[in-house]
Amino acid sequence: MRYVYGITAAVLIGGAAATLTLNPVGAQTAQNDPAMIAAPPGGAPMSFAGLAERLQPAVVNISTRQSVQIQQRRLPPGFEEFFQRFGQQPPNQGDGGGTVTQRGGSLGSGFIISADGYIVTNNHVVAPARPDAVVEQITVTLSDRTEYEATVVGRDQTSDIAVLRIQPRGALPFVRFGDSTRTRVGDWVVAIGNPFGLGGTVTAGIVSALHRNIGAGVYDRYIQTDASINSGNSGGPMFDLNGNVIGINTALISPTGGNVGIGFAIPAEQVRPVVEALQRGQAVARGYIGVSMQDVDEGVASALGIPRNQGTLIRAVTPGGPAARAGIQQGDVIVGVAGQPVTPDQTLAYLLSQQRVGARVPVEFIRGGQRRTVQIEVAQRPTDEELARQNGIEPPAGPGADDANKPENERESAGQVSTRAGLGLTVQTLTPALLGQLGIRDATVRGVVITAADPNSDAAQKGLRAGDIILSVNQAPTATPEAVAAAVEAARRAGRRTVLLQIRRGNIPPQFIGVDLAAR
């Protein structure tokens, strides 16, 4: 299991989206064919028994057998005698350590989408439990307890979707995807899976919310339900009352590790195109324009003078990428893509992922308080590994000790200026020597480095610390401490209570932080 927020937010995970073509063998009929399932009467159903009876045969249990090589350690001197004193043999240590194979596994759910043995599940159900683990075998168990060894047809880590294949001895019961875009809050749903390894468990509830973003991935847009979802339901289907698969049960939030009525499913509209691409043996195509993104929180919105929860702030633009060629700049706020507004429920990353690669789409953004629109040609999104290399992601260099407790006269040594009256920060001009001390490889970086932060300031409360570099204030470059002070004073004269700082830490891409001005 993965975990979403905090304590035991068990992530079951997922997302991306088109039409799945099924290839039934012979005259086999889908288990959820409209002719096979009578439409329920209006209002609450008297029973889910008929629906469950038809659908359970298409839901499977998925288990893996995994191994990992563990380096043995020799016992400290004298510990062999300790074991022998109590009539026990000391652990076998071989010739001086060596390795030993440890085995484990995972359990989850899945569902059959074709009579000839294609199965959909979450990628994390069949992925190695740790980077050095090896998945030796994947076993699929049908509702009648028939077991098959499965192979992975394809997997997409970004959406957490995997397609498996078994070789059945006859035609299998299967189900089809429905139209999750027509799902409404309050609709009845049925979940079938294998929570805690208990096969064929049926639970029911309603759709609690749509388009939930829970911070589990780039393309979060889950269906929330109060149908009981637990560990082991990963990869199992969520059905509507017509028996259509409208989601893959993927995540839960719980302070106890068990169900508390907050479960999540990846909508079918995002699953279908991924499954279709994987069945064809293709990589999943997602739109990309070459930007790093940041949410518009209260501080950022106040500093820019724009409404909160509208748009996405561009923290960096990939040189030579589609956005750069179209004129998008660092600090722009993109508020619309192809006529669709950018909101917390409909993020910029999600909207871009839905655009056809090669298409030219209008992108609306705000710069300097003015709305503008450009046409951007959507490119193919690189792999996560390639994106990390492009962004130079690595652990930040240590910024050094915070000297906030030094006397004021020591903090205001040559080359520094106190801005405590404005931001609660002491800064000094960034020199080549300081760049080297901070471990920053880019010699073109210009700004001021924070040498001390008042722990009671809003800046410190938001994580700013000694060693961070301020590149700009309210999108005006700040190559000197005097430039910082001037930008703060200009914000005061304009009646602003918050300023937008562009901060760089080590070799991590810069980000924007809205910081409240300190009282005079």
Short mmCIF file of C-alpha atoms in Angstrom, two decimals:
data_model
loop_
_atom_site.label_atom_id
_atom_site.label_comp_id
_atom_site.label_asym_id
_atom_site.label_seq_id
_atom_site.Cartn_x
_atom_site.Cartn_y
_atom_site.Cartn_z
CA MET A 1 0.00 0.00 0.00
CA ARG A 2 1.00 3.60 -0.50
CA TYR A 3 0.00 6.42 1.80
CA VAL A 4 -1.51 9.78 0.88
CA TYR A 5 -1.65 12.21 3.75
CA GLY A 6 -0.33 11.66 7.19
CA ILE A 7 -0.92 8.97 9.63
CA THR A 8 -2.40 6.07 7.73
CA ALA A 9 -3.78 7.63 4.59
CA ALA A 10 -3.47 4.47 2.59
CA VAL A 11 -3.14 5.19 -1.06
CA LEU A 12 -4.53 2.60 -3.31
CA ILE A 13 -3.44 5.72 -6.47
CA GLY A 14 -4.00 6.75 -10.16
CA GLY A 15 -5.18 8.85 -13.33
CA ALA A 16 -5.22 9.90 -17.25
CA ALA A 17 -8.22 9.36 -20.34
CA ALA A 18 -10.59 7.71 -24.53
CA THR A 19 -12.62 4.78 -25.69
CA LEU A 20 -11.68 1.21 -24.91
CA THR A 21 -12.39 -1.34 -27.61
CA LEU A 22 -13.03 -4.78 -26.24
CA ASN A 23 -12.51 -7.96 -28.19
CA PRO A 24 -14.78 -10.64 -26.72
CA VAL A 25 -14.12 -14.19 -27.76
CA GLY A 26 -16.93 -15.83 -29.71
CA ALA A 27 -20.42 -14.90 -28.60
CA GLN A 28 -19.39 -14.08 -25.05
CA THR A 29 -21.51 -11.26 -23.58
CA ALA A 30 -20.26 -8.64 -21.14
CA GLN A 31 -21.40 -9.23 -17.58
CA ASN A 32 -22.67 -5.66 -17.50
CA ASP A 33 -24.42 -5.76 -20.87
CA PRO A 34 -27.68 -3.75 -20.55
CA ALA A 35 -29.67 -6.76 -21.69
CA MET A 36 -28.32 -8.78 -18.76
CA ILE A 37 -29.06 -6.33 -15.95
CA ALA A 38 -32.52 -4.98 -15.20
CA ALA A 39 -32.56 -1.27 -14.48
CA PRO A 40 -33.24 -0.61 -10.79
CA PRO A 41 -36.38 1.24 -9.77
CA GLY A 42 -36.13 4.90 -8.86
CA GLY A 43 -34.92 5.71 -5.36
CA ALA A 44 -32.88 3.43 -3.11
CA PRO A 45 -32.56 -0.13 -4.41
CA MET A 46 -34.24 -2.87 -2.38
CA SER A 47 -31.12 -5.02 -2.81
CA PHE A 48 -27.76 -5.08 -4.57
CA ALA A 49 -27.83 -8.88 -4.72
CA GLY A 50 -28.70 -9.23 -8.41
CA LEU A 51 -26.06 -6.70 -9.44
CA ALA A 52 -23.40 -8.29 -7.27
CA GLU A 53 -24.20 -11.77 -8.55
CA ARG A 54 -23.66 -10.67 -12.15
CA LEU A 55 -20.52 -8.62 -11.55
CA GLN A 56 -18.49 -10.60 -8.99
CA PRO A 57 -17.22 -13.19 -11.51
CA ALA A 58 -15.41 -10.41 -13.44
CA VAL A 59 -13.51 -9.18 -10.34
CA VAL A 60 -10.25 -10.93 -9.43
CA ASN A 61 -7.75 -11.17 -6.61
CA ILE A 62 -4.17 -10.28 -7.54
CA SER A 63 -1.15 -11.37 -5.50
CA THR A 64 2.58 -11.14 -6.11
CA ARG A 65 5.60 -13.05 -4.88
CA GLN A 66 8.63 -10.82 -4.45
CA SER A 67 12.21 -11.27 -3.29
CA VAL A 68 15.00 -9.01 -2.15
CA GLN A 69 18.67 -9.71 -1.42
CA ILE A 70 19.67 -8.67 2.10
CA GLN A 71 23.28 -8.30 3.15
CA GLN A 72 24.01 -10.47 6.20
CA ARG A 73 25.96 -9.03 9.09
CA ARG A 74 28.26 -10.96 11.35
CA LEU A 75 27.33 -11.15 15.02
CA PRO A 76 29.49 -9.11 17.38
CA PRO A 77 32.16 -11.13 19.20
CA GLY A 78 30.70 -13.22 22.04
CA PHE A 79 27.12 -13.29 20.71
CA GLU A 80 27.55 -16.86 19.39
CA GLU A 81 28.11 -17.98 23.01
CA PHE A 82 25.00 -16.03 24.05
CA PHE A 83 22.80 -18.05 21.68
CA GLN A 84 24.41 -21.36 22.71
CA ARG A 85 23.91 -20.59 26.42
CA PHE A 86 20.15 -20.65 25.83
CA GLY A 87 20.28 -23.83 23.78
CA GLN A 88 19.89 -22.06 20.42
CA GLN A 89 21.98 -22.07 17.28
CA PRO A 90 23.29 -18.67 16.20
CA PRO A 91 22.00 -17.40 12.86
CA ASN A 92 23.87 -18.80 9.86
CA GLN A 93 26.44 -16.21 8.92
CA GLY A 94 28.10 -17.97 6.02
CA ASP A 95 31.62 -16.91 5.34
CA GLY A 96 31.59 -13.46 6.76
CA GLY A 97 28.27 -12.04 5.84
CA GLY A 98 27.17 -12.64 2.27
CA THR A 99 23.55 -12.18 1.22
CA VAL A 100 20.30 -13.88 2.08
CA THR A 101 17.08 -13.85 0.06
CA GLN A 102 13.98 -12.55 1.82
CA ARG A 103 10.56 -13.05 0.28
CA GLY A 104 7.30 -11.19 0.58
CA GLY A 105 4.34 -10.22 -1.52
CA SER A 106 1.42 -7.89 -2.12
CA LEU A 107 -2.33 -8.25 -2.40
CA GLY A 108 -4.83 -6.25 -4.41
CA SER A 109 -7.78 -6.42 -6.75
CA GLY A 110 -8.46 -6.11 -10.45
CA PHE A 111 -11.16 -6.69 -13.04
CA ILE A 112 -11.36 -8.51 -16.36
CA ILE A 113 -12.08 -6.31 -19.40
CA SER A 114 -12.13 -8.95 -22.15
CA ALA A 115 -13.11 -12.58 -22.48
CA ASP A 116 -9.59 -13.49 -23.62
CA GLY A 117 -7.92 -12.47 -20.36
CA TYR A 118 -6.98 -8.77 -20.19
CA ILE A 119 -7.12 -7.43 -16.63
CA VAL A 120 -6.87 -3.89 -15.25
CA THR A 121 -5.44 -3.03 -11.84
CA ASN A 122 -3.29 -0.40 -10.09
CA ASN A 123 0.39 -0.42 -10.97
CA HIS A 124 1.43 -0.38 -7.33
CA VAL A 125 -0.38 -3.71 -6.80
CA VAL A 126 2.06 -5.47 -9.14
CA ALA A 127 5.13 -3.21 -8.74
CA PRO A 128 8.18 -4.07 -6.59
CA ALA A 129 7.59 -3.10 -2.96
CA ARG A 130 11.03 -1.43 -2.84
CA PRO A 131 13.60 -0.41 -5.48
CA ASP A 132 15.82 -3.45 -4.94
CA ALA A 133 12.95 -5.97 -4.89
CA VAL A 134 12.15 -8.33 -7.75
CA VAL A 135 8.62 -9.47 -8.64
CA GLU A 136 9.01 -13.18 -9.30
CA GLN A 137 5.38 -14.08 -9.97
CA ILE A 138 1.93 -12.49 -10.34
CA THR A 139 -1.06 -14.71 -9.56
CA VAL A 140 -4.64 -13.91 -10.54
CA THR A 141 -7.39 -15.75 -8.66
CA LEU A 142 -10.90 -15.80 -10.12
CA SER A 143 -14.09 -15.78 -8.08
CA ASP A 144 -14.33 -19.59 -8.45
CA ARG A 145 -10.79 -19.84 -6.97
CA THR A 146 -9.20 -20.80 -10.29
CA GLU A 147 -5.65 -19.47 -10.38
CA TYR A 148 -3.62 -18.21 -13.34
CA GLU A 149 -0.11 -16.84 -13.62
CA ALA A 150 -0.27 -13.35 -15.16
CA THR A 151 2.13 -11.32 -17.25
CA VAL A 152 2.35 -7.53 -17.36
CA VAL A 153 1.20 -6.20 -20.74
CA GLY A 154 2.03 -2.63 -19.80
CA ARG A 155 2.21 -0.25 -16.89
CA ASP A 156 2.02 3.51 -16.43
CA GLN A 157 3.57 4.69 -13.20
CA THR A 158 2.30 8.26 -13.53
CA SER A 159 -1.36 7.20 -13.52
CA ASP A 160 -0.71 4.06 -11.43
CA ILE A 161 -2.46 1.84 -13.97
CA ALA A 162 -1.32 -1.59 -15.13
CA VAL A 163 -2.75 -4.06 -17.64
CA LEU A 164 -2.17 -7.79 -17.09
CA ARG A 165 -2.89 -10.82 -19.27
CA ILE A 166 -3.75 -14.40 -18.38
CA GLN A 167 -4.27 -17.35 -20.71
CA PRO A 168 -7.69 -18.73 -19.75
CA ARG A 169 -8.90 -22.21 -20.56
CA GLY A 170 -12.15 -20.76 -21.86
CA ALA A 171 -14.00 -17.49 -22.31
CA LEU A 172 -13.97 -15.33 -19.18
CA PRO A 173 -16.68 -13.11 -17.70
CA PHE A 174 -15.76 -9.45 -18.22
CA VAL A 175 -17.07 -5.93 -17.71
CA ARG A 176 -16.96 -2.67 -19.68
CA PHE A 177 -16.21 0.91 -18.72
CA GLY A 178 -19.04 3.40 -18.34
CA ASP A 179 -19.19 7.17 -18.77
CA SER A 180 -17.87 8.63 -15.52
CA THR A 181 -18.44 12.19 -16.79
CA ARG A 182 -22.16 11.66 -16.16
CA THR A 183 -21.62 10.61 -12.54
CA ARG A 184 -23.26 12.93 -10.03
CA VAL A 185 -22.75 13.52 -6.32
CA GLY A 186 -25.31 11.38 -4.51
CA ASP A 187 -25.38 8.54 -7.07
CA TRP A 188 -25.31 5.00 -5.71
CA VAL A 189 -22.07 3.06 -6.32
CA VAL A 190 -20.95 -0.51 -5.62
CA ALA A 191 -17.33 -1.51 -4.94
CA ILE A 192 -16.10 -5.09 -5.29
CA GLY A 193 -12.63 -6.21 -4.26
CA ASN A 194 -10.44 -8.11 -1.82
CA PRO A 195 -9.92 -5.97 1.29
CA PHE A 196 -7.32 -7.48 3.64
CA GLY A 197 -7.20 -10.53 1.34
CA LEU A 198 -10.89 -11.34 1.87
CA GLY A 199 -11.94 -12.28 -1.66
CA GLY A 200 -15.12 -11.14 -3.37
CA THR A 201 -16.22 -8.47 -0.88
CA VAL A 202 -19.09 -6.21 -1.97
CA THR A 203 -19.70 -2.78 -0.44
CA ALA A 204 -22.09 0.00 -1.43
CA GLY A 205 -22.41 3.73 -0.86
CA ILE A 206 -22.88 6.97 -2.71
CA VAL A 207 -20.64 9.38 -4.59
CA SER A 208 -19.59 11.89 -1.93
CA ALA A 209 -17.74 14.32 -4.19
CA LEU A 210 -16.19 14.66 -7.64
CA HIS A 211 -12.82 15.95 -8.89
CA ARG A 212 -11.08 15.55 -5.54
CA ASN A 213 -7.41 16.56 -5.39
CA ILE A 214 -5.73 14.74 -2.50
CA GLY A 215 -2.08 15.44 -3.32
CA ALA A 216 -1.36 11.86 -4.42
CA GLY A 217 -0.13 12.65 -7.91
CA VAL A 218 0.16 15.11 -10.78
CA TYR A 219 -3.26 14.26 -12.21
CA ASP A 220 -5.37 13.99 -9.05
CA ARG A 221 -9.07 14.08 -9.95
CA TYR A 222 -10.73 11.39 -7.89
CA ILE A 223 -14.30 10.31 -7.28
CA GLN A 224 -14.88 10.32 -3.52
CA THR A 225 -17.21 7.73 -2.02
CA ASP A 226 -18.42 6.52 1.36
CA ALA A 227 -18.58 2.91 0.09
CA SER A 228 -16.21 0.95 2.30
CA ILE A 229 -12.72 0.93 0.73
CA ASN A 230 -9.84 -0.74 2.56
CA SER A 231 -6.33 -2.02 2.04
CA GLY A 232 -6.56 -4.66 -0.67
CA ASN A 233 -9.30 -2.88 -2.63
CA SER A 234 -6.53 -1.32 -4.74
CA GLY A 235 -7.25 -1.84 -8.42
CA GLY A 236 -10.81 -3.07 -7.91
CA PRO A 237 -13.78 -1.64 -9.82
CA MET A 238 -16.38 0.91 -8.75
CA PHE A 239 -19.72 0.25 -10.48
CA ASP A 240 -22.80 2.36 -11.05
CA LEU A 241 -26.23 0.74 -10.66
CA ASN A 242 -26.23 -0.19 -14.34
CA GLY A 243 -23.15 -2.31 -13.74
CA ASN A 244 -20.76 0.01 -15.60
CA VAL A 245 -17.21 0.51 -14.31
CA ILE A 246 -17.00 4.21 -13.52
CA GLY A 247 -13.76 4.10 -11.54
CA ILE A 248 -10.87 2.12 -10.06
CA ASN A 249 -10.83 2.10 -6.25
CA THR A 250 -7.47 3.57 -5.45
CA ALA A 251 -7.09 5.56 -2.24
CA LEU A 252 -8.46 6.04 1.24
CA ILE A 253 -7.88 8.52 4.02
CA SER A 254 -7.97 7.14 7.52
CA PRO A 255 -6.54 7.98 10.96
CA THR A 256 -6.86 4.33 11.97
CA GLY A 257 -5.83 2.35 8.89
CA GLY A 258 -9.40 1.12 8.39
CA ASN A 259 -12.33 2.58 6.50
CA VAL A 260 -13.90 5.76 7.88
CA GLY A 261 -16.08 6.50 4.87
CA ILE A 262 -13.56 8.47 2.79
CA GLY A 263 -12.43 6.47 -0.22
CA PHE A 264 -11.34 7.48 -3.71
CA ALA A 265 -11.53 6.04 -7.21
CA ILE A 266 -9.81 7.06 -10.45
CA PRO A 267 -12.58 8.06 -12.90
CA ALA A 268 -13.07 5.78 -15.90
CA GLU A 269 -12.63 8.76 -18.21
CA GLN A 270 -8.97 8.93 -17.09
CA VAL A 271 -8.40 5.18 -17.05
CA ARG A 272 -9.65 4.25 -20.52
CA PRO A 273 -7.02 5.98 -22.68
CA VAL A 274 -4.23 4.62 -20.49
CA VAL A 275 -5.57 1.08 -20.76
CA GLU A 276 -6.09 1.40 -24.50
CA ALA A 277 -2.51 2.62 -25.05
CA LEU A 278 -1.03 -0.11 -22.84
CA GLN A 279 -3.00 -2.81 -24.68
CA ARG A 280 -1.51 -1.56 -27.94
CA GLY A 281 1.98 -1.68 -26.42
CA GLN A 282 2.35 2.09 -26.61
CA ALA A 283 3.53 4.69 -24.14
CA VAL A 284 0.78 6.90 -22.72
CA ALA A 285 0.68 10.24 -24.55
CA ARG A 286 0.12 13.30 -22.36
CA GLY A 287 0.20 16.95 -23.27
CA TYR A 288 3.13 19.08 -22.09
CA ILE A 289 4.20 22.70 -22.62
CA GLY A 290 7.44 22.86 -20.61
CA VAL A 291 6.66 24.69 -17.37
CA SER A 292 7.05 24.09 -13.66
CA MET A 293 3.88 24.92 -11.76
CA GLN A 294 2.91 26.22 -8.35
CA ASP A 295 -0.51 26.62 -6.72
CA VAL A 296 -1.87 30.11 -6.16
CA ASP A 297 -2.28 30.12 -2.39
CA GLU A 298 -3.53 33.00 -0.26
CA GLY A 299 -0.12 34.65 0.03
CA VAL A 300 0.63 34.46 -3.70
CA ALA A 301 -2.85 35.69 -4.62
CA SER A 302 -2.60 38.64 -2.23
CA ALA A 303 0.84 39.60 -3.53
CA LEU A 304 -0.30 39.49 -7.16
CA GLY A 305 -3.69 41.05 -6.49
CA ILE A 306 -5.63 38.19 -8.10
CA PRO A 307 -8.43 35.95 -6.78
CA ARG A 308 -7.35 32.95 -4.74
CA ASN A 309 -7.79 29.42 -6.17
CA GLN A 310 -7.87 30.66 -9.74
CA GLY A 311 -5.03 29.78 -12.06
CA THR A 312 -1.57 28.29 -11.65
CA LEU A 313 1.63 30.26 -11.10
CA ILE A 314 4.51 29.46 -13.46
CA ARG A 315 7.62 29.06 -11.35
CA ALA A 316 9.95 28.12 -14.22
CA VAL A 317 9.86 27.80 -18.02
CA THR A 318 11.89 25.18 -19.88
CA PRO A 319 14.18 26.97 -22.36
CA GLY A 320 13.19 26.20 -25.94
CA GLY A 321 9.99 24.43 -24.84
CA PRO A 322 6.49 25.07 -26.22
CA ALA A 323 5.61 27.63 -23.54
CA ALA A 324 8.89 29.50 -23.95
CA ARG A 325 8.44 29.66 -27.72
CA ALA A 326 4.93 31.08 -27.24
CA GLY A 327 6.18 33.80 -24.87
CA ILE A 328 5.12 32.44 -21.47
CA GLN A 329 7.41 33.77 -18.74
CA GLN A 330 8.32 32.87 -15.20
CA GLY A 331 5.79 34.51 -12.85
CA ASP A 332 2.86 34.38 -15.28
CA VAL A 333 -0.39 32.95 -13.92
CA ILE A 334 -2.15 30.65 -16.40
CA VAL A 335 -5.91 30.87 -15.87
CA GLY A 336 -7.32 28.97 -18.85
CA VAL A 337 -6.49 26.24 -21.39
CA ALA A 338 -8.56 25.67 -24.54
CA GLY A 339 -11.45 27.63 -23.06
CA GLN A 340 -11.45 25.67 -19.77
CA PRO A 341 -10.72 27.56 -16.52
CA VAL A 342 -7.81 26.45 -14.34
CA THR A 343 -9.15 25.69 -10.84
CA PRO A 344 -8.20 23.43 -7.92
CA ASP A 345 -10.69 20.87 -9.29
CA GLN A 346 -9.41 21.25 -12.85
CA THR A 347 -5.69 21.84 -12.54
CA LEU A 348 -3.36 23.08 -15.25
CA ALA A 349 -1.51 19.74 -15.25
CA TYR A 350 -4.79 17.87 -15.77
CA LEU A 351 -6.02 20.17 -18.55
CA LEU A 352 -2.71 19.94 -20.40
CA SER A 353 -2.65 16.15 -20.09
CA GLN A 354 -5.99 15.98 -21.90
CA GLN A 355 -4.78 17.94 -24.94
CA ARG A 356 -3.82 16.11 -28.10
CA VAL A 357 -0.08 16.07 -28.74
CA GLY A 358 0.63 18.38 -31.68
CA ALA A 359 -2.54 20.45 -31.25
CA ARG A 360 -2.36 24.25 -30.99
CA VAL A 361 -4.47 25.44 -28.06
CA PRO A 362 -5.21 28.91 -26.67
CA VAL A 363 -3.69 29.52 -23.24
CA GLU A 364 -4.91 32.50 -21.22
CA PHE A 365 -2.64 34.01 -18.56
CA ILE A 366 -2.22 37.06 -16.32
CA ARG A 367 0.95 39.15 -16.40
CA GLY A 368 1.27 42.44 -14.56
CA GLY A 369 -2.45 42.47 -13.83
CA GLN A 370 -3.40 42.15 -17.52
CA ARG A 371 -4.99 39.12 -19.21
CA ARG A 372 -3.34 37.85 -22.36
CA THR A 373 -3.79 34.84 -24.65
CA VAL A 374 -1.23 32.93 -26.71
CA GLN A 375 -1.41 29.84 -28.91
CA ILE A 376 0.81 26.97 -27.72
CA GLU A 377 1.62 23.80 -29.63
CA VAL A 378 1.25 20.90 -27.20
CA ALA A 379 4.23 18.50 -27.01
CA GLN A 380 4.64 14.97 -25.68
CA ARG A 381 5.33 14.88 -21.94
CA PRO A 382 8.80 13.45 -21.18
CA THR A 383 9.24 10.69 -18.63
CA ASP A 384 9.40 11.58 -14.94
CA GLU A 385 13.12 10.75 -14.95
CA GLU A 386 13.78 13.07 -17.88
CA LEU A 387 11.79 15.87 -16.25
CA ALA A 388 13.82 15.48 -13.06
CA ARG A 389 17.05 15.75 -15.07
CA GLN A 390 15.79 18.84 -16.89
CA ASN A 391 14.92 20.51 -13.58
CA GLY A 392 18.18 19.51 -11.91
CA ILE A 393 16.31 17.95 -8.97
CA GLU A 394 18.66 16.92 -6.19
CA PRO A 395 18.90 17.39 -2.43
CA PRO A 396 19.59 21.05 -1.67
CA ALA A 397 23.03 22.06 -0.50
CA GLY A 398 23.22 22.91 3.17
CA PRO A 399 22.60 26.63 3.56
CA GLY A 400 24.64 26.98 6.72
CA ALA A 401 23.60 27.88 10.22
CA ASP A 402 20.97 30.53 10.80
CA ASP A 403 22.53 33.49 12.60
CA ALA A 404 19.23 35.14 13.53
CA ASN A 405 20.28 35.29 17.17
CA LYS A 406 23.39 37.35 16.51
CA PRO A 407 23.43 40.96 17.72
CA GLU A 408 21.99 43.43 15.21
CA ASN A 409 25.32 45.17 14.69
CA GLU A 410 26.97 41.88 13.72
CA ARG A 411 24.20 41.02 11.27
CA GLU A 412 24.56 44.38 9.51
CA SER A 413 28.18 43.94 8.52
CA ALA A 414 29.58 45.16 5.22
CA GLY A 415 27.58 44.12 2.18
CA GLN A 416 24.42 43.46 4.18
CA VAL A 417 21.28 45.47 4.75
CA SER A 418 18.68 44.85 7.43
CA THR A 419 15.14 44.59 6.07
CA ARG A 420 13.68 43.43 9.35
CA ALA A 421 11.33 46.40 9.33
CA GLY A 422 9.90 45.08 6.08
CA LEU A 423 10.31 41.30 5.87
CA GLY A 424 12.11 40.17 9.01
CA LEU A 425 15.11 39.14 6.89
CA THR A 426 18.73 40.18 6.68
CA VAL A 427 20.26 39.84 3.21
CA GLN A 428 23.52 40.45 1.41
CA THR A 429 24.59 40.55 -2.22
CA LEU A 430 25.20 37.15 -3.76
CA THR A 431 28.86 36.79 -4.75
CA PRO A 432 30.63 34.04 -6.73
CA ALA A 433 32.20 32.87 -3.48
CA LEU A 434 28.79 32.56 -1.82
CA LEU A 435 27.46 30.67 -4.86
CA GLY A 436 30.24 28.14 -4.38
CA GLN A 437 29.57 27.83 -0.65
CA LEU A 438 25.88 27.19 -1.37
CA GLY A 439 26.77 24.49 -3.90
CA ILE A 440 25.00 26.24 -6.78
CA ARG A 441 26.41 25.23 -10.16
CA ASP A 442 24.76 28.02 -12.22
CA ALA A 443 27.15 30.97 -12.18
CA THR A 444 24.55 33.24 -13.82
CA VAL A 445 22.28 33.34 -10.73
CA ARG A 446 21.75 36.92 -9.52
CA GLY A 447 20.06 37.94 -6.29
CA VAL A 448 20.60 38.40 -2.58
CA VAL A 449 21.24 35.67 -0.05
CA ILE A 450 19.41 35.52 3.27
CA THR A 451 21.87 35.58 6.15
CA ALA A 452 19.36 35.72 9.00
CA ALA A 453 15.61 35.34 9.51
CA ASP A 454 13.58 36.63 12.44
CA PRO A 455 11.82 33.47 13.72
CA ASN A 456 8.71 35.55 14.50
CA SER A 457 8.41 36.88 10.94
CA ASP A 458 5.95 35.59 8.36
CA ALA A 459 8.91 34.82 6.08
CA ALA A 460 10.44 32.46 8.66
CA GLN A 461 7.06 30.91 9.42
CA LYS A 462 6.76 30.07 5.72
CA GLY A 463 10.11 28.30 5.69
CA LEU A 464 12.59 30.93 4.52
CA ARG A 465 15.99 30.50 6.12
CA ALA A 466 19.63 31.48 5.94
CA GLY A 467 21.17 30.37 2.65
CA ASP A 468 18.01 30.92 0.58
CA ILE A 469 18.42 33.30 -2.36
CA ILE A 470 15.87 36.01 -3.17
CA LEU A 471 15.83 36.43 -6.95
CA SER A 472 13.01 38.96 -7.18
CA VAL A 473 10.41 40.85 -5.17
CA ASN A 474 7.03 41.39 -6.84
CA GLN A 475 8.66 40.08 -10.04
CA ALA A 476 11.29 42.84 -10.03
CA PRO A 477 14.89 41.46 -10.02
CA THR A 478 16.75 42.07 -6.76
CA ALA A 479 20.49 41.88 -7.34
CA THR A 480 21.30 44.05 -4.28
CA PRO A 481 19.96 44.51 -0.76
CA GLU A 482 18.98 48.06 -1.73
CA ALA A 483 16.77 46.67 -4.50
CA VAL A 484 14.97 44.48 -1.94
CA ALA A 485 14.38 47.44 0.38
CA ALA A 486 13.13 49.58 -2.53
CA ALA A 487 10.69 46.90 -3.68
CA VAL A 488 9.33 46.50 -0.15
CA GLU A 489 8.87 50.25 0.22
CA ALA A 490 7.15 50.45 -3.19
CA ALA A 491 4.71 47.76 -2.08
CA ARG A 492 3.94 49.73 1.09
CA ARG A 493 3.26 52.92 -0.88
CA ALA A 494 0.93 50.95 -3.17
CA GLY A 495 -1.05 49.75 -0.15
CA ARG A 496 0.10 46.13 -0.46
CA ARG A 497 0.32 44.03 2.69
CA THR A 498 2.04 41.10 0.95
CA VAL A 499 4.95 40.82 -1.47
CA LEU A 500 5.80 37.96 -3.82
CA LEU A 501 9.31 36.61 -3.35
CA GLN A 502 11.01 34.34 -5.85
CA ILE A 503 13.22 32.03 -3.82
CA ARG A 504 15.96 29.63 -4.86
CA ARG A 505 17.35 26.99 -2.54
CA GLY A 506 20.38 25.06 -3.70
CA ASN A 507 19.91 23.57 -7.17
CA ILE A 508 16.15 23.07 -6.79
CA PRO A 509 14.07 25.10 -9.29
CA PRO A 510 12.94 28.45 -7.83
CA GLN A 511 9.50 28.90 -6.33
CA PHE A 512 7.31 31.87 -5.45
CA ILE A 513 6.23 32.61 -1.88
CA GLY A 514 3.84 35.33 -0.75
CA VAL A 515 5.22 36.96 2.41
CA ASP A 516 3.37 39.42 4.65
CA LEU A 517 5.09 42.72 5.30
CA ALA A 518 6.10 43.27 8.91
CA ALA A 519 4.56 46.11 10.87
CA ARG A 520 6.72 49.23 11.12
#
